[in-house]
């Protein structure tokens, strides 16, 4: 599985757009990119998944360039409740597990 | 539709005792995954089960740890003769289809926090 690299922490303010970029230089052809969110003392929650270009849902957007060596999770107009750890994962269809790194700890300030 | 349920939420065991963690997947989900999370770290995959079958236990320690998902009832993660290093949060997740077959979404429970004294 491709290793992922993302910032350890980020700060933002309410109402701002937050972009968290993840590097995955060794991503394989069949790998997908997925992002999870985890609040303290809770299990992770799925946010979005994508293979290439742009994916958008009601929560976030995921931008993946043509070479797929990185991806950017975009959270529009964050609120205090978006303070959490965000995990970028590269997952392969023939694997049964997800490899969570340390994630990015996002702190949204008033 | 209730989410993934885990119990107990907190469990304290003395060294050498057994810990039994239970997970009830979401209704209609027959795929269960167990993860362990140490403080300030990401989750580490342990085992993947379907009803009555262990599909992948590559992340589970060879000794003292076992898991099952019987035909009836919850999935159980069992840790025998616990040691202090077993102290962690243990998360269970479930999915309606096999992970990777069109979806990479797993639904996680709230976790069981095991403390070994």
Short mmCIF file of C-alpha atoms in Angstrom, two decimals:
data_model
loop_
_atom_site.label_atom_id
_atom_site.label_comp_id
_atom_site.label_asym_id
_atom_site.label_seq_id
_atom_site.Cartn_x
_atom_site.Cartn_y
_atom_site.Cartn_z
CA UNK A 1 0.00 0.00 0.00
CA UNK A 2 1.21 3.49 -0.81
CA UNK A 3 2.48 5.48 2.11
CA UNK A 4 0.70 8.76 2.78
CA UNK A 5 2.12 12.01 4.12
CA UNK A 6 -0.06 14.80 5.47
CA UNK A 7 0.53 17.75 7.82
CA UNK A 8 0.45 16.88 11.49
CA UNK A 9 -1.74 19.83 12.40
CA UNK A 10 -3.58 22.82 10.94
CA UNK A 11 -5.39 25.77 12.42
CA UNK A 12 -8.29 27.64 10.88
CA UNK A 13 -11.08 30.02 11.79
CA UNK A 14 -14.81 29.62 11.58
CA UNK A 15 -16.22 30.32 8.14
CA UNK A 16 -12.96 29.70 6.29
CA UNK A 17 -12.32 27.07 3.67
CA UNK A 18 -9.78 24.46 4.76
CA UNK A 19 -7.67 22.45 2.36
CA UNK A 20 -5.71 19.47 3.64
CA UNK A 21 -3.24 17.98 1.18
CA UNK A 22 -1.99 14.43 1.29
CA UNK A 23 0.97 13.02 -0.64
CA UNK A 24 0.94 9.45 -1.90
CA UNK A 25 3.75 9.21 -4.41
CA UNK A 26 3.66 5.42 -4.72
CA UNK A 27 -0.04 5.07 -5.40
CA UNK A 28 -0.85 2.08 -7.61
CA UNK A 29 -3.22 1.95 -10.56
CA UNK A 30 -5.96 0.14 -8.66
CA UNK A 31 -5.73 2.19 -5.48
CA UNK A 32 -8.43 4.55 -4.30
CA UNK A 33 -8.10 7.56 -2.03
CA UNK A 34 -10.40 7.92 0.92
CA UNK A 35 -10.66 10.33 3.83
CA UNK A 36 -11.98 9.76 7.32
CA UNK A 37 -12.71 12.12 10.20
CA UNK A 38 -12.27 11.23 13.86
CA UNK A 39 -13.51 13.16 16.87
CA UNK A 40 -12.00 12.53 20.32
CA UNK A 41 -13.25 9.34 21.94
CA UNK A 42 -15.15 8.29 18.83
CA UNK A 43 -14.58 5.96 15.92
CA UNK A 44 -13.59 7.37 12.52
CA UNK A 45 -16.30 8.48 10.15
CA UNK A 46 -16.11 8.20 6.36
CA UNK A 47 -16.01 11.53 4.55
CA UNK A 48 -15.29 10.91 0.88
CA UNK A 49 -13.53 8.64 -1.59
CA UNK A 50 -12.20 9.19 -5.08
CA UNK A 51 -10.03 7.81 -7.85
CA UNK A 52 -9.25 10.85 -10.00
CA UNK A 53 -10.31 14.43 -10.79
CA UNK A 54 -12.89 15.88 -8.43
CA UNK A 55 -15.49 14.35 -6.18
CA UNK A 56 -17.99 16.38 -4.17
CA UNK A 57 -20.57 15.42 -1.61
CA UNK A 58 -22.61 17.32 0.95
CA UNK A 59 -19.69 17.46 3.37
CA UNK A 60 -16.51 17.99 1.36
CA UNK A 61 -14.74 17.98 -1.97
CA UNK A 62 -11.80 15.85 -2.98
CA UNK A 63 -9.38 17.04 -5.64
CA UNK A 64 -7.04 14.54 -7.27
CA UNK A 65 -4.60 15.67 -9.98
CA UNK A 66 -3.97 13.62 -13.10
CA UNK A 67 -0.82 11.97 -11.72
CA UNK A 68 -2.71 10.97 -8.54
CA UNK A 69 0.41 11.44 -6.42
CA UNK A 70 -1.47 13.73 -4.08
CA UNK A 71 -5.00 14.63 -3.10
CA UNK A 72 -6.62 17.58 -1.36
CA UNK A 73 -9.59 17.43 0.94
CA UNK A 74 -11.52 20.69 0.91
CA UNK A 75 -13.88 21.61 3.71
CA UNK A 76 -16.00 24.66 2.89
CA UNK A 77 -16.82 27.18 5.61
CA UNK A 78 -15.63 25.19 8.62
CA UNK A 79 -17.26 25.52 12.01
CA UNK A 80 -15.99 24.74 15.50
CA UNK A 81 -17.53 21.28 15.24
CA UNK A 82 -15.15 20.42 12.39
CA UNK A 83 -12.28 20.30 14.88
CA UNK A 84 -11.09 16.72 14.53
CA UNK A 85 -8.34 14.50 13.13
CA UNK A 86 -8.55 13.89 9.39
CA UNK A 87 -7.01 10.76 7.90
CA UNK A 88 -5.99 10.32 4.29
CA UNK A 89 -5.85 6.68 3.24
CA UNK A 90 -4.83 4.93 0.05
CA UNK A 91 -6.74 1.69 -0.22
CA UNK A 92 -6.40 -1.21 -2.62
CA UNK A 93 -9.27 -3.30 -3.82
CA UNK A 94 -7.48 -6.54 -3.03
CA UNK A 95 -6.77 -5.63 0.57
CA UNK A 96 -9.09 -6.07 3.48
CA UNK A 97 -7.84 -3.31 5.67
CA UNK A 98 -7.20 0.38 5.83
CA UNK A 99 -3.86 1.74 6.96
CA UNK A 100 -4.37 4.80 9.11
CA UNK A 101 -1.43 7.16 9.58
CA UNK A 102 -1.23 9.79 12.27
CA UNK A 103 -3.66 12.08 10.41
CA UNK A 104 -3.98 15.87 10.44
CA UNK A 105 -5.29 17.46 13.59
CA UNK A 106 -7.49 20.36 12.47
CA UNK A 107 -8.34 23.00 15.06
CA UNK A 108 -11.04 25.50 14.16
CA UNK A 109 -10.99 28.66 16.22
CA UNK A 110 -13.81 31.15 16.78
CA UNK B 1 -31.13 1.96 12.01
CA UNK B 2 -28.79 1.69 14.96
CA UNK B 3 -25.12 2.14 14.29
CA UNK B 4 -22.30 -0.19 15.20
CA UNK B 5 -22.47 -0.97 18.89
CA UNK B 6 -19.58 -1.89 21.09
CA UNK B 7 -19.53 -2.88 24.71
CA UNK B 8 -18.27 -2.31 27.17
CA UNK B 9 -17.19 1.24 26.41
CA UNK B 10 -14.56 1.09 29.14
CA UNK B 11 -12.90 -2.01 30.52
CA UNK B 12 -10.32 -2.28 33.26
CA UNK B 13 -8.38 -5.48 33.70
CA UNK B 14 -5.44 -6.51 35.85
CA UNK B 15 -2.41 -8.04 34.21
CA UNK B 16 -3.02 -11.69 33.48
CA UNK B 17 -6.80 -11.44 33.24
CA UNK B 18 -8.86 -11.93 30.11
CA UNK B 19 -10.58 -9.13 28.20
CA UNK B 20 -13.62 -9.78 26.07
CA UNK B 21 -14.78 -7.03 23.73
CA UNK B 22 -18.08 -7.23 21.89
CA UNK B 23 -19.22 -5.68 18.63
CA UNK B 24 -22.66 -5.71 17.07
CA UNK B 25 -22.48 -4.58 13.44
CA UNK B 26 -25.08 -2.46 11.74
CA UNK B 27 -28.19 -4.32 10.68
CA UNK B 28 -27.62 -6.05 7.40
CA UNK B 29 -23.82 -5.90 7.62
CA UNK B 30 -22.04 -9.21 7.53
CA UNK B 31 -18.46 -7.91 7.36
CA UNK B 32 -16.69 -6.92 10.58
CA UNK B 33 -13.26 -5.41 11.11
CA UNK B 34 -11.32 -4.81 14.33
CA UNK B 35 -8.75 -2.07 14.83
CA UNK B 36 -6.53 -0.98 17.71
CA UNK B 37 -5.56 2.60 18.42
CA UNK B 38 -2.79 3.60 20.78
CA UNK B 39 -2.81 7.15 22.20
CA UNK B 40 -1.91 9.82 19.64
CA UNK B 41 -1.64 7.23 16.86
CA UNK B 42 -3.77 6.12 13.94
CA UNK B 43 -5.80 2.96 13.91
CA UNK B 44 -4.06 -0.33 13.17
CA UNK B 45 -5.95 -3.10 11.42
CA UNK B 46 -6.19 -6.35 13.34
CA UNK B 47 -8.69 -8.73 11.77
CA UNK B 48 -11.47 -9.01 9.22
CA UNK B 49 -14.32 -11.47 9.70
CA UNK B 50 -17.46 -12.54 7.96
CA UNK B 51 -20.15 -14.62 9.62
CA UNK B 52 -18.45 -17.70 11.08
CA UNK B 53 -15.24 -17.07 9.14
CA UNK B 54 -11.97 -15.27 9.73
CA UNK B 55 -10.99 -13.82 6.38
CA UNK B 56 -7.82 -11.92 7.26
CA UNK B 57 -6.06 -11.88 10.63
CA UNK B 58 -2.75 -10.55 9.37
CA UNK B 59 -2.78 -7.63 11.81
CA UNK B 60 -3.52 -9.60 14.91
CA UNK B 61 -0.76 -10.71 17.29
CA UNK B 62 -0.20 -14.46 17.01
CA UNK B 63 -0.49 -15.08 20.73
CA UNK B 64 -3.17 -14.21 23.26
CA UNK B 65 -5.51 -12.56 20.74
CA UNK B 66 -8.46 -14.23 19.03
CA UNK B 67 -11.61 -13.11 17.27
CA UNK B 68 -14.86 -14.67 16.24
CA UNK B 69 -18.08 -13.69 14.53
CA UNK B 70 -20.62 -16.44 15.18
CA UNK B 71 -23.73 -17.10 13.17
CA UNK B 72 -25.79 -15.58 15.94
CA UNK B 73 -24.69 -12.78 18.22
CA UNK B 74 -21.96 -10.18 18.22
CA UNK B 75 -18.39 -10.41 17.12
CA UNK B 76 -15.99 -10.99 20.00
CA UNK B 77 -12.37 -9.90 20.31
CA UNK B 78 -10.72 -11.84 23.08
CA UNK B 79 -7.41 -10.99 24.71
CA UNK B 80 -6.02 -13.55 27.10
CA UNK B 81 -3.52 -12.81 29.87
CA UNK B 82 -3.54 -9.09 29.22
CA UNK B 83 -0.41 -7.02 29.64
CA UNK B 84 0.01 -3.27 30.09
CA UNK B 85 0.90 -2.88 26.42
CA UNK B 86 -2.61 -4.04 25.50
CA UNK B 87 -4.03 -0.81 26.91
CA UNK B 88 -5.60 0.95 23.94
CA UNK B 89 -8.87 1.81 22.26
CA UNK B 90 -10.29 -1.04 20.24
CA UNK B 91 -12.63 -0.13 17.41
CA UNK B 92 -14.95 -2.33 15.48
CA UNK B 93 -16.27 -1.45 12.03
CA UNK B 94 -18.75 -3.07 9.72
CA UNK B 95 -19.71 -2.90 6.07
CA UNK B 96 -22.56 -4.31 4.02
CA UNK B 97 -20.31 -5.58 1.26
CA UNK B 98 -16.74 -6.73 1.16
CA UNK B 99 -14.40 -3.82 1.61
CA UNK B 100 -13.09 -2.64 -1.70
CA UNK B 101 -15.89 -3.98 -3.85
CA UNK B 102 -17.11 -0.59 -5.01
CA UNK B 103 -16.92 1.13 -1.66
CA UNK B 104 -14.26 1.93 0.88
CA UNK B 105 -16.70 3.00 3.55
CA UNK B 106 -16.63 1.27 6.88
CA UNK B 107 -18.96 2.21 9.71
CA UNK B 108 -17.17 2.45 13.03
CA UNK B 109 -18.42 1.90 16.52
CA UNK B 110 -17.56 4.16 19.49
CA UNK B 111 -14.77 1.88 20.63
CA UNK B 112 -13.85 0.06 23.83
CA UNK B 113 -11.14 1.62 25.93
CA UNK B 114 -9.14 -1.10 27.62
CA UNK B 115 -6.96 -0.21 30.57
CA UNK B 116 -4.65 -2.83 32.00
CA UNK B 117 -3.44 -2.12 35.51
#
